């Protein structure tokens, strides 16, 4: 099996790894780089728990051929907090009980970050659309939707 | 074990194609197969810069879409606003950032919603050997096609002449129970030269000649479309899958076709 060198930016820092033929980005992030924040749920694009941002847009890392991120900027949940300071979305997820088992949370956070980066004050429908490729088995989605609205500084269904 | 070959041009990629070799679009289906040990693929050929084949442009009464244009690219282009509802119907946001036009043409049942729209819009494909091929002809023989798609040209419909509808079980996004696209050019209020295509109602997206014939010269009202609704079953022999049985698909197809033609319900 041949190895291909790949260089990309991971959460703003340079990353360089040798990837196996046909290795997907999720596997490279978790096993090659040691960033365990994106999760393996299904490996077939259905659950969204592996969602990362590539050049600012959400992608499913389990379906991304790792060598295609050469020269690109990858963002994962590991890069959200600044030191001890959590990202507004992370704070809002805690405040709104948007994580139970937490397995979907990194994917939800990245899908939500992509939305808020583009649309700082999204409507409830836009939030639902933004997380429509992410499955949560625990929360029933409402607390997640509320958390994303709260992070954007808007009233949630419970408070508003 | 799957090996990767990276090439500079589509022609190089086509030259590399052969038994067990697949061209990488966005990878949403191909990588899924790789992750699950699909034995049919032993080599993936990819373009170093797929962006070079991802353009969207106007060509008179037609539009041209690069085969590597993603659904997100389509959504960003005002030139193809009539295709926005179709692109938005494919997967969730992450899938749309990856899923390409070319890959959608090869997507197996129940996928291929975008190809359904292209089929209704008289799509012609520019292939890697420079030839032009009607989408309909490629779909009829796509299992044995060895050339690659470089770009797709489709008609730009006037006003509300183009309509698209997708029926899913899972909301807000899911795979098709069925999808329908109709291009309904009208002369003095009467349909002339309609093209109607269905997705998830056959192994590939298909046109429905009996429906199209029944729409010729009629106006878009309940009386006008009656014969077309009765014809739906003649053209379709849908498969069973975990979303719906073929019987169910056939039963509900006229209901959804009616909604589409009369502009009721979701579009
Ligand atoms: C979770 C999930 C949800 C989905 N939802 C939908 C949906 O709602 N509607 C829908 O239609 N599809 C859906 N799909 C299927 C798929 O994402 C789309 O059909 C997509 O457009 C396929 O394109 P791709 O670029 O990812 O294809 P790839 O996986 O890259 O390729 C698929 C096939 O097409 C061939 N191919 C790709 N480009 C070319 C080309 N230029 N020339 C010749 N052959 C080519 C490949 O060799 C391969 O055989 C979904 C998939 C997933 C995983
Ligand atoms: S692990 Fe990637 S979508 Fe489920
Ligand atoms: S919190 Fe458990 S899957 Fe979402």
Tab-separated table of C-alpha atoms and ligand atoms in Angstrom:
chain	number	residue	atom	x	y	z
A	1	UNK	CA	0.000	0.000	0.000
A	2	UNK	CA	1.442	3.360	-0.998
A	3	UNK	CA	1.480	6.415	1.227
A	4	UNK	CA	0.726	9.908	-0.024
A	5	UNK	CA	1.921	13.022	1.811
A	6	UNK	CA	-0.868	15.502	2.504
A	7	UNK	CA	-0.518	18.962	3.992
A	8	UNK	CA	-3.441	21.032	5.130
A	9	UNK	CA	-4.402	23.485	7.814
A	10	UNK	CA	-6.195	21.992	10.811
A	11	UNK	CA	-7.950	24.536	13.002
A	12	UNK	CA	-5.527	27.178	11.814
A	13	UNK	CA	-2.325	25.172	12.408
A	14	UNK	CA	-0.344	23.363	9.719
A	15	UNK	CA	-0.811	19.587	9.598
A	16	UNK	CA	1.211	17.103	7.543
A	17	UNK	CA	0.458	13.390	7.356
A	18	UNK	CA	1.060	10.381	5.153
A	19	UNK	CA	-2.257	8.888	4.129
A	20	UNK	CA	-3.008	5.402	2.848
A	21	UNK	CA	-4.625	4.846	-0.508
A	22	UNK	CA	-8.378	5.507	-0.293
A	23	UNK	CA	-8.162	6.508	3.386
A	24	UNK	CA	-10.952	8.857	4.343
A	25	UNK	CA	-10.445	12.162	6.115
A	26	UNK	CA	-12.222	11.036	9.281
A	27	UNK	CA	-9.812	8.159	9.708
A	28	UNK	CA	-6.828	10.420	9.043
A	29	UNK	CA	-8.025	13.022	11.555
A	30	UNK	CA	-8.711	10.471	14.268
A	31	UNK	CA	-5.866	7.998	13.764
A	32	UNK	CA	-3.275	9.988	11.822
A	33	UNK	CA	-3.506	13.387	13.515
A	34	UNK	CA	-5.094	12.393	16.822
A	35	UNK	CA	-8.038	14.783	16.593
A	36	UNK	CA	-10.790	12.634	18.077
A	37	UNK	CA	-13.494	15.299	17.948
A	38	UNK	CA	-15.173	14.192	14.682
A	39	UNK	CA	-17.011	10.918	15.348
A	40	UNK	CA	-17.497	7.769	13.319
A	41	UNK	CA	-21.195	6.938	13.308
A	42	UNK	CA	-22.040	5.206	10.059
A	43	UNK	CA	-19.281	5.661	7.488
A	44	UNK	CA	-21.915	6.170	4.824
A	45	UNK	CA	-22.907	9.810	4.953
A	46	UNK	CA	-26.133	9.269	6.819
A	47	UNK	CA	-25.527	10.395	10.407
A	48	UNK	CA	-23.444	13.575	10.112
A	49	UNK	CA	-21.415	12.897	13.282
A	50	UNK	CA	-18.188	13.173	11.249
A	51	UNK	CA	-19.060	16.651	9.880
A	52	UNK	CA	-16.062	18.984	9.565
A	53	UNK	CA	-15.639	22.269	7.736
A	54	UNK	CA	-13.444	22.325	4.650
A	55	UNK	CA	-12.703	25.873	3.508
A	56	UNK	CA	-15.574	26.956	5.750
A	57	UNK	CA	-18.231	24.622	4.329
A	58	UNK	CA	-19.600	21.490	6.028
A	59	UNK	CA	-18.385	18.189	4.578
A	60	UNK	CA	-18.742	14.586	5.706
A	61	UNK	CA	-15.215	13.549	6.579
A	62	UNK	CA	-16.071	9.831	6.326
A	63	UNK	CA	-16.853	10.311	2.621
A	64	UNK	CA	-13.966	12.667	1.880
A	65	UNK	CA	-10.937	11.091	0.268
A	66	UNK	CA	-8.181	12.348	2.587
A	67	UNK	CA	-5.757	13.391	-0.125
A	68	UNK	CA	-8.310	15.809	-1.595
A	69	UNK	CA	-7.790	18.202	1.349
A	70	UNK	CA	-4.243	18.988	0.225
A	71	UNK	CA	-3.736	22.735	0.743
A	72	UNK	CA	-7.188	23.288	2.216
A	73	UNK	CA	-8.391	24.508	5.603
A	74	UNK	CA	-10.069	21.895	7.809
A	75	UNK	CA	-11.932	22.855	10.982
A	76	UNK	CA	-13.134	20.460	13.660
A	77	UNK	CA	-14.829	20.891	17.037
A	78	UNK	CA	-11.393	20.742	18.662
A	79	UNK	CA	-10.696	24.171	17.223
A	80	UNK	CA	-13.844	25.875	18.493
A	81	UNK	CA	-12.760	26.876	21.993
A	82	UNK	CA	-10.044	29.451	22.517
A	83	UNK	CA	-8.117	28.113	25.478
A	84	UNK	CA	-10.554	27.835	28.370
A	85	UNK	CA	-13.049	30.075	26.540
A	86	UNK	CA	-15.734	27.922	24.942
A	87	UNK	CA	-17.279	28.946	21.616
A	88	UNK	CA	-20.711	30.595	21.907
A	89	UNK	CA	-22.237	27.481	20.342
A	90	UNK	CA	-20.628	25.200	22.912
A	91	UNK	CA	-21.889	27.420	25.742
A	92	UNK	CA	-25.365	27.449	24.225
A	93	UNK	CA	-25.383	23.658	23.829
A	94	UNK	CA	-24.602	23.334	27.550
A	95	UNK	CA	-27.138	25.934	28.619
A	96	UNK	CA	-29.899	24.401	26.501
A	97	UNK	CA	-29.215	20.737	27.343
A	98	UNK	CA	-28.516	20.113	23.662
A	99	UNK	CA	-26.219	17.155	24.341
A	100	UNK	CA	-27.202	13.947	26.081
A	101	UNK	CA	-24.891	11.121	25.026
A	102	UNK	CA	-22.962	13.730	23.038
A	103	UNK	CA	-22.120	11.533	20.080
A	104	UNK	CA	-23.821	13.744	17.499
A	105	UNK	CA	-22.626	16.953	19.164
A	106	UNK	CA	-19.344	17.587	17.279
A	107	UNK	CA	-21.127	17.163	13.946
A	108	UNK	CA	-24.032	19.350	15.071
A	109	UNK	CA	-21.631	22.047	16.276
A	110	UNK	CA	-19.768	22.152	12.981
A	111	UNK	CA	-22.972	22.202	10.926
A	112	UNK	CA	-24.206	25.024	13.170
A	113	UNK	CA	-20.924	26.932	12.932
A	114	UNK	CA	-21.081	26.843	9.136
A	115	UNK	CA	-24.588	28.288	9.341
A	116	UNK	CA	-23.793	31.072	11.809
A	117	UNK	CA	-20.593	32.060	9.982
A	118	UNK	CA	-22.723	32.725	6.899
A	119	UNK	CA	-26.029	33.705	8.497
A	120	UNK	CA	-25.445	35.244	11.946
A	121	UNK	CA	-29.187	35.491	12.744
A	122	UNK	CA	-30.828	32.492	11.104
A	123	UNK	CA	-34.529	31.718	11.233
A	124	UNK	CA	-35.701	28.538	12.965
A	125	UNK	CA	-36.301	27.004	9.507
A	126	UNK	CA	-32.753	27.824	8.453
A	127	UNK	CA	-31.429	26.141	11.593
A	128	UNK	CA	-33.490	23.029	10.882
A	129	UNK	CA	-32.215	22.963	7.310
A	130	UNK	CA	-28.608	23.411	8.439
A	131	UNK	CA	-28.733	20.344	10.701
A	132	UNK	CA	-30.946	18.279	8.381
A	133	UNK	CA	-28.032	15.980	7.529
A	134	UNK	CA	-27.232	15.297	11.195
A	135	UNK	CA	-28.984	12.624	13.211
A	136	UNK	CA	-29.472	12.826	16.987
A	137	UNK	CA	-30.805	9.754	18.745
A	138	UNK	CA	-31.227	11.394	22.146
A	139	UNK	CA	-32.511	14.940	22.275
A	140	UNK	CA	-35.429	15.064	19.877
A	141	UNK	CA	-33.646	18.001	18.166
A	142	UNK	CA	-35.598	20.826	19.850
A	143	UNK	CA	-32.869	21.606	22.432
A	144	UNK	CA	-30.277	21.637	19.628
A	145	UNK	CA	-32.337	24.031	17.531
A	146	UNK	CA	-32.874	26.209	20.607
A	147	UNK	CA	-29.150	26.172	21.372
A	148	UNK	CA	-28.218	27.310	17.881
A	149	UNK	CA	-30.782	30.105	18.012
A	150	UNK	CA	-29.514	31.092	21.468
A	151	UNK	CA	-25.915	31.176	20.210
A	152	UNK	CA	-27.044	33.592	17.523
A	153	UNK	CA	-28.451	35.851	20.246
A	154	UNK	CA	-32.072	35.135	19.391
A	155	UNK	CA	-34.898	33.985	21.614
A	156	UNK	CA	-35.458	30.241	21.757
A	157	UNK	CA	-38.849	28.561	21.822
A	158	UNK	CA	-38.525	28.172	25.599
A	159	UNK	CA	-37.376	31.694	26.383
A	160	UNK	CA	-38.912	33.589	23.503
B	1	UNK	CA	-7.403	-2.772	-1.530
B	2	UNK	CA	-8.266	0.378	-3.468
B	3	UNK	CA	-5.565	2.441	-5.146
B	4	UNK	CA	-5.817	6.097	-6.124
B	5	UNK	CA	-4.579	7.622	-9.367
B	6	UNK	CA	-4.485	11.407	-9.588
B	7	UNK	CA	-4.513	12.930	-13.075
B	8	UNK	CA	-4.611	16.399	-14.570
B	9	UNK	CA	-7.317	16.142	-17.248
B	10	UNK	CA	-10.591	14.330	-17.769
B	11	UNK	CA	-9.118	12.719	-20.874
B	12	UNK	CA	-6.278	11.274	-18.753
B	13	UNK	CA	-8.913	10.020	-16.311
B	14	UNK	CA	-10.888	8.397	-19.137
B	15	UNK	CA	-7.732	6.756	-20.472
B	16	UNK	CA	-7.242	5.212	-17.026
B	17	UNK	CA	-10.771	3.850	-16.876
B	18	UNK	CA	-11.243	0.131	-17.073
B	19	UNK	CA	-12.514	-2.866	-15.160
B	20	UNK	CA	-12.749	-2.022	-11.450
B	21	UNK	CA	-11.820	1.636	-11.950
B	22	UNK	CA	-14.166	4.466	-10.972
B	23	UNK	CA	-13.894	8.214	-11.462
B	24	UNK	CA	-14.218	10.301	-8.293
B	25	UNK	CA	-16.836	13.035	-8.328
B	26	UNK	CA	-17.729	14.205	-4.831
B	27	UNK	CA	-17.310	10.673	-3.509
B	28	UNK	CA	-20.607	10.555	-1.624
B	29	UNK	CA	-21.420	7.186	-3.186
B	30	UNK	CA	-17.979	5.997	-4.178
B	31	UNK	CA	-16.388	6.503	-0.741
B	32	UNK	CA	-19.406	4.957	0.905
B	33	UNK	CA	-18.659	1.837	-1.137
B	34	UNK	CA	-14.946	1.980	-0.284
B	35	UNK	CA	-15.718	2.296	3.445
B	36	UNK	CA	-17.885	-0.802	3.235
B	37	UNK	CA	-15.403	-2.865	1.208
B	38	UNK	CA	-17.152	-2.661	-2.183
B	39	UNK	CA	-15.328	-5.298	-4.222
B	40	UNK	CA	-16.347	-3.756	-7.553
B	41	UNK	CA	-13.949	-0.846	-7.140
B	42	UNK	CA	-10.213	-1.531	-6.998
B	43	UNK	CA	-9.008	1.827	-8.304
B	44	UNK	CA	-10.253	5.397	-8.046
B	45	UNK	CA	-9.136	7.953	-10.615
B	46	UNK	CA	-9.426	11.553	-9.548
B	47	UNK	CA	-8.728	14.968	-11.006
B	48	UNK	CA	-6.108	17.020	-9.186
B	49	UNK	CA	-8.249	20.102	-9.819
B	50	UNK	CA	-11.894	19.161	-10.271
B	51	UNK	CA	-12.777	22.881	-9.992
B	52	UNK	CA	-11.710	23.195	-13.637
B	53	UNK	CA	-14.830	21.205	-14.573
B	54	UNK	CA	-17.173	22.847	-12.097
B	55	UNK	CA	-18.286	25.926	-14.026
B	56	UNK	CA	-21.893	27.010	-14.617
B	57	UNK	CA	-22.619	29.243	-17.615
B	58	UNK	CA	-25.362	30.431	-19.979
B	59	UNK	CA	-25.338	29.423	-23.645
B	60	UNK	CA	-28.270	31.184	-25.312
B	61	UNK	CA	-31.450	29.282	-24.549
B	62	UNK	CA	-29.419	26.639	-22.694
B	63	UNK	CA	-27.187	26.447	-19.614
B	64	UNK	CA	-24.015	24.405	-19.275
B	65	UNK	CA	-23.034	22.731	-16.011
B	66	UNK	CA	-19.575	21.267	-15.478
B	67	UNK	CA	-19.768	17.622	-14.421
B	68	UNK	CA	-17.843	18.399	-11.230
B	69	UNK	CA	-20.175	21.250	-10.234
B	70	UNK	CA	-21.663	20.413	-6.857
B	71	UNK	CA	-25.228	20.988	-5.755
B	72	UNK	CA	-23.852	23.878	-3.649
B	73	UNK	CA	-22.275	25.385	-6.790
B	74	UNK	CA	-25.661	25.212	-8.514
B	75	UNK	CA	-27.289	26.929	-5.529
B	76	UNK	CA	-24.791	29.780	-5.723
B	77	UNK	CA	-25.441	30.497	-9.412
B	78	UNK	CA	-28.226	32.943	-10.307
B	79	UNK	CA	-27.958	31.701	-13.937
B	80	UNK	CA	-29.617	28.437	-12.948
B	81	UNK	CA	-32.143	29.674	-10.391
B	82	UNK	CA	-34.713	27.305	-11.942
B	83	UNK	CA	-32.567	24.386	-10.692
B	84	UNK	CA	-32.223	25.635	-7.126
B	85	UNK	CA	-35.211	23.717	-5.754
B	86	UNK	CA	-33.816	20.574	-7.348
B	87	UNK	CA	-30.288	21.010	-5.962
B	88	UNK	CA	-31.751	21.787	-2.531
B	89	UNK	CA	-33.649	18.490	-2.634
B	90	UNK	CA	-30.408	16.479	-2.745
B	91	UNK	CA	-29.234	15.362	0.728
B	92	UNK	CA	-28.391	17.748	3.568
B	93	UNK	CA	-25.990	20.731	3.372
B	94	UNK	CA	-22.797	18.648	3.692
B	95	UNK	CA	-23.884	16.241	0.960
B	96	UNK	CA	-24.730	19.212	-1.255
B	97	UNK	CA	-21.203	20.579	-0.823
B	98	UNK	CA	-19.856	17.297	-2.163
B	99	UNK	CA	-22.430	15.728	-4.518
B	100	UNK	CA	-21.656	16.495	-8.165
B	101	UNK	CA	-23.832	16.759	-11.261
B	102	UNK	CA	-21.848	13.972	-12.987
B	103	UNK	CA	-22.157	11.642	-10.002
B	104	UNK	CA	-25.907	12.248	-9.826
B	105	UNK	CA	-26.315	10.913	-13.364
B	106	UNK	CA	-24.741	7.637	-12.207
B	107	UNK	CA	-26.426	7.499	-8.785
B	108	UNK	CA	-28.409	4.266	-8.397
B	109	UNK	CA	-32.064	4.035	-7.357
B	110	UNK	CA	-33.562	5.784	-5.386
B	111	UNK	CA	-31.035	8.581	-5.987
B	112	UNK	CA	-30.607	10.763	-9.053
B	113	UNK	CA	-33.074	13.582	-8.302
B	114	UNK	CA	-30.955	16.114	-10.167
B	115	UNK	CA	-30.713	13.823	-13.191
B	116	UNK	CA	-34.532	13.663	-13.235
B	117	UNK	CA	-34.650	17.431	-13.706
B	118	UNK	CA	-31.918	17.315	-16.356
B	119	UNK	CA	-33.844	14.637	-18.224
B	120	UNK	CA	-36.961	16.806	-18.329
B	121	UNK	CA	-34.850	19.743	-19.539
B	122	UNK	CA	-33.594	17.874	-22.627
B	123	UNK	CA	-30.062	17.463	-21.266
B	124	UNK	CA	-27.198	16.659	-23.591
B	125	UNK	CA	-23.885	15.460	-22.236
B	126	UNK	CA	-20.457	16.398	-23.510
B	127	UNK	CA	-18.340	13.309	-23.009
B	128	UNK	CA	-14.613	12.922	-22.345
B	129	UNK	CA	-13.987	11.923	-25.995
B	130	UNK	CA	-15.566	15.165	-27.222
B	131	UNK	CA	-18.788	13.518	-28.395
B	132	UNK	CA	-22.277	14.693	-27.443
B	133	UNK	CA	-24.832	12.282	-26.077
B	134	UNK	CA	-28.423	12.694	-24.964
B	135	UNK	CA	-28.804	12.037	-21.254
B	136	UNK	CA	-31.673	9.716	-22.022
B	137	UNK	CA	-29.417	7.495	-24.110
B	138	UNK	CA	-26.724	7.381	-21.475
B	139	UNK	CA	-29.208	6.470	-18.758
B	140	UNK	CA	-30.504	3.576	-20.829
B	141	UNK	CA	-26.998	2.081	-21.004
B	142	UNK	CA	-25.114	3.638	-18.106
B	143	UNK	CA	-23.921	0.311	-16.667
B	144	UNK	CA	-21.671	-0.233	-19.683
B	145	UNK	CA	-20.620	3.384	-20.340
B	146	UNK	CA	-16.841	3.794	-20.174
B	147	UNK	CA	-16.567	7.458	-21.166
B	148	UNK	CA	-16.742	10.189	-18.547
B	149	UNK	CA	-19.051	13.190	-18.505
B	150	UNK	CA	-17.335	16.522	-18.985
B	151	UNK	CA	-20.375	18.800	-18.857
B	152	UNK	CA	-24.135	18.859	-19.239
B	153	UNK	CA	-26.182	21.291	-21.296
B	154	UNK	CA	-29.850	21.756	-20.387
B	155	UNK	CA	-32.678	23.969	-21.605
B	156	UNK	CA	-33.421	27.142	-19.690
B	157	UNK	CA	-37.193	27.040	-19.220
B	158	UNK	CA	-39.330	30.162	-19.501
B	159	UNK	CA	-41.417	31.449	-16.572
B	160	UNK	CA	-43.013	28.618	-14.620
B	161	UNK	CA	-42.663	26.113	-17.485
B	162	UNK	CA	-40.396	23.953	-15.314
B	163	UNK	CA	-41.660	22.193	-12.214
B	164	UNK	CA	-40.074	19.751	-9.798
B	165	UNK	CA	-41.449	17.778	-6.897
B	166	UNK	CA	-39.846	15.245	-4.573
B	167	UNK	CA	-41.712	12.988	-2.169
B	168	UNK	CA	-39.851	11.675	0.886
B	169	UNK	CA	-40.754	9.833	4.056
B	170	UNK	CA	-38.099	11.462	6.233
B	171	UNK	CA	-38.485	15.220	6.734
B	172	UNK	CA	-37.015	17.690	6.047
B	173	UNK	CA	-34.583	15.654	3.899
B	174	UNK	CA	-34.629	12.078	2.723
B	175	UNK	CA	-34.273	9.759	-0.240
B	176	UNK	CA	-37.011	9.783	-2.847
B	177	UNK	CA	-40.181	7.766	-2.674
B	178	UNK	CA	-40.435	9.400	-6.065
B	179	UNK	CA	-39.484	12.616	-7.787
B	180	UNK	CA	-41.049	14.261	-10.839
B	181	UNK	CA	-39.730	16.959	-13.135
B	182	UNK	CA	-41.810	18.470	-15.906
B	183	UNK	CA	-40.924	20.950	-18.604
B	184	UNK	CA	-44.181	22.325	-19.949
B	185	UNK	CA	-43.647	24.829	-22.772
B	186	UNK	CA	-46.957	26.461	-23.731
B	187	UNK	CA	-48.271	28.092	-26.902
B	188	UNK	CA	-51.371	30.239	-26.457
B	189	UNK	CA	-51.970	28.573	-23.119
B	190	UNK	CA	-51.719	25.019	-24.472
B	191	UNK	CA	-48.872	22.615	-23.809
B	192	UNK	CA	-46.599	21.950	-26.743
B	193	UNK	CA	-43.717	19.479	-26.493
B	194	UNK	CA	-43.898	18.582	-22.782
B	195	UNK	CA	-41.125	16.488	-21.237
B	196	UNK	CA	-41.988	14.666	-18.013
B	197	UNK	CA	-39.446	12.571	-16.094
B	198	UNK	CA	-39.759	10.441	-12.971
B	199	UNK	CA	-37.131	9.405	-10.439
B	200	UNK	CA	-37.174	6.319	-8.171
B	201	UNK	CA	-39.845	4.815	-10.427
B	202	UNK	CA	-37.467	2.620	-12.482
B	203	UNK	CA	-33.827	1.540	-12.171
B	204	UNK	CA	-32.794	4.938	-13.601
B	205	UNK	CA	-34.613	8.261	-14.033
B	206	UNK	CA	-37.031	7.823	-16.957
B	207	UNK	CA	-39.236	9.891	-19.235
B	208	UNK	CA	-42.890	9.013	-19.521
B	209	UNK	CA	-43.844	9.121	-23.224
B	210	UNK	CA	-47.520	8.285	-22.671
B	211	UNK	CA	-47.886	11.140	-20.188
B	212	UNK	CA	-46.093	13.542	-22.528
B	213	UNK	CA	-48.326	12.545	-25.454
B	214	UNK	CA	-51.463	12.957	-23.347
B	215	UNK	CA	-50.393	16.483	-22.387
B	216	UNK	CA	-49.898	17.644	-25.967
B	217	UNK	CA	-52.258	20.512	-26.831
B	218	UNK	CA	-54.098	20.571	-23.509
B	219	UNK	CA	-54.345	23.373	-20.998
B	220	UNK	CA	-53.135	22.935	-17.445
B	221	UNK	CA	-56.460	22.334	-15.713
B	222	UNK	CA	-58.203	19.308	-14.257
B	223	UNK	CA	-59.926	18.396	-17.551
B	224	UNK	CA	-56.803	18.965	-19.610
B	225	UNK	CA	-54.548	16.724	-17.513
B	226	UNK	CA	-56.993	13.852	-16.855
B	227	UNK	CA	-55.713	11.618	-19.653
B	228	UNK	CA	-52.089	12.229	-18.617
B	229	UNK	CA	-52.886	11.118	-15.067
B	230	UNK	CA	-54.474	7.932	-16.372
B	231	UNK	CA	-51.397	7.247	-18.513
B	232	UNK	CA	-48.848	7.335	-15.686
B	233	UNK	CA	-49.193	3.649	-14.885
B	234	UNK	CA	-48.513	2.649	-18.518
B	235	UNK	CA	-45.035	4.104	-18.492
B	236	UNK	CA	-43.792	3.050	-15.083
B	237	UNK	CA	-42.792	-0.169	-13.410
B	238	UNK	CA	-41.265	0.995	-10.135
B	239	UNK	CA	-39.071	-1.171	-7.917
B	240	UNK	CA	-39.721	-2.156	-4.286
B	241	UNK	CA	-37.311	-0.875	-1.655
B	242	UNK	CA	-37.254	-0.072	2.052
B	243	UNK	CA	-38.949	3.295	1.429
B	244	UNK	CA	-41.946	2.084	-0.557
B	245	UNK	CA	-43.216	-0.855	-2.564
B	246	UNK	CA	-43.488	-0.595	-6.320
B	247	UNK	CA	-47.249	-0.962	-5.943
B	248	UNK	CA	-47.412	2.046	-3.590
B	249	UNK	CA	-45.240	4.161	-5.875
B	250	UNK	CA	-47.475	3.380	-8.821
B	251	UNK	CA	-50.618	4.164	-6.833
B	252	UNK	CA	-49.437	7.583	-5.645
B	253	UNK	CA	-47.639	8.695	-8.824
B	254	UNK	CA	-50.801	10.173	-10.453
B	255	UNK	CA	-51.655	12.033	-7.240
B	256	UNK	CA	-48.272	13.740	-7.157
B	257	UNK	CA	-48.243	14.343	-10.902
B	258	UNK	CA	-51.581	16.112	-10.550
B	259	UNK	CA	-50.224	18.308	-7.740
B	260	UNK	CA	-47.200	19.163	-9.841
B	261	UNK	CA	-49.165	19.967	-12.996
B	262	UNK	CA	-51.818	22.022	-11.230
B	263	UNK	CA	-49.237	23.752	-9.047
B	264	UNK	CA	-50.686	22.439	-5.784
B	265	UNK	CA	-48.609	21.305	-2.824
B	266	UNK	CA	-44.832	21.262	-2.641
B	267	UNK	CA	-42.775	22.123	-5.646
C	1	LIG	C1	-26.652	10.642	3.092
C	1	LIG	C2	-26.861	10.708	1.609
C	1	LIG	C3	-27.987	11.342	1.113
C	1	LIG	C4	-28.196	11.427	-0.261
C	1	LIG	N1	-29.320	12.048	-0.707
C	1	LIG	C5	-29.530	12.131	-2.041
C	1	LIG	C6	-30.701	12.771	-2.526
C	1	LIG	O1	-31.545	13.260	-1.770
C	1	LIG	N2	-30.891	12.812	-3.877
C	1	LIG	C7	-29.982	12.273	-4.758
C	1	LIG	O2	-30.190	12.358	-5.968
C	1	LIG	N3	-28.863	11.669	-4.308
C	1	LIG	C8	-28.622	11.580	-2.983
C	1	LIG	N4	-27.512	10.939	-2.527
C	1	LIG	C9	-26.635	10.281	-3.484
C	1	LIG	C10	-25.454	11.136	-3.968
C	1	LIG	O3	-24.952	11.951	-2.944
C	1	LIG	C11	-25.815	12.029	-5.144
C	1	LIG	O4	-26.543	11.309	-6.107
C	1	LIG	C12	-24.578	12.676	-5.780
C	1	LIG	O5	-24.962	13.605	-6.772
C	1	LIG	C13	-23.584	11.688	-6.365
C	1	LIG	O6	-22.503	12.443	-6.835
C	1	LIG	P1	-20.996	12.274	-6.314
C	1	LIG	O7	-20.213	13.315	-7.013
C	1	LIG	O8	-20.890	12.258	-4.854
C	1	LIG	O9	-20.687	10.821	-6.899
C	1	LIG	P2	-19.447	9.862	-6.635
C	1	LIG	O10	-19.675	9.102	-5.401
C	1	LIG	O11	-18.164	10.602	-6.757
C	1	LIG	O12	-19.613	8.918	-7.912
C	1	LIG	C14	-20.767	8.133	-8.108
C	1	LIG	C15	-20.618	7.385	-9.433
C	1	LIG	O13	-20.646	8.303	-10.513
C	1	LIG	C16	-19.478	8.177	-11.305
C	1	LIG	N5	-19.114	9.519	-11.779
C	1	LIG	C17	-18.967	10.641	-11.013
C	1	LIG	N6	-18.700	11.699	-11.810
C	1	LIG	C18	-18.669	11.220	-13.084
C	1	LIG	C19	-18.403	11.819	-14.355
C	1	LIG	N7	-18.128	13.112	-14.469
C	1	LIG	N8	-18.431	11.017	-15.446
C	1	LIG	C20	-18.702	9.707	-15.359
C	1	LIG	N9	-18.954	9.085	-14.178
C	1	LIG	C21	-18.927	9.836	-13.057
C	1	LIG	C22	-18.447	7.600	-10.353
C	1	LIG	O14	-17.408	6.953	-11.048
C	1	LIG	C23	-19.283	6.651	-9.544
C	1	LIG	O15	-19.479	5.460	-10.226
C	1	LIG	C24	-27.258	10.857	-1.157
C	1	LIG	C25	-26.116	10.232	-0.659
C	1	LIG	C26	-25.901	10.161	0.701
C	1	LIG	C27	-24.650	9.507	1.197
C	2	LIG	S1	-19.825	8.766	10.051
C	2	LIG	FE1	-19.847	10.192	8.414
C	2	LIG	S2	-21.956	10.555	8.132
C	2	LIG	FE2	-21.958	8.986	9.643
C	3	LIG	S1	-27.012	13.619	22.106
C	3	LIG	FE1	-26.971	11.476	21.776
C	3	LIG	S2	-27.103	11.360	19.625
C	3	LIG	FE2	-27.421	13.446	19.982
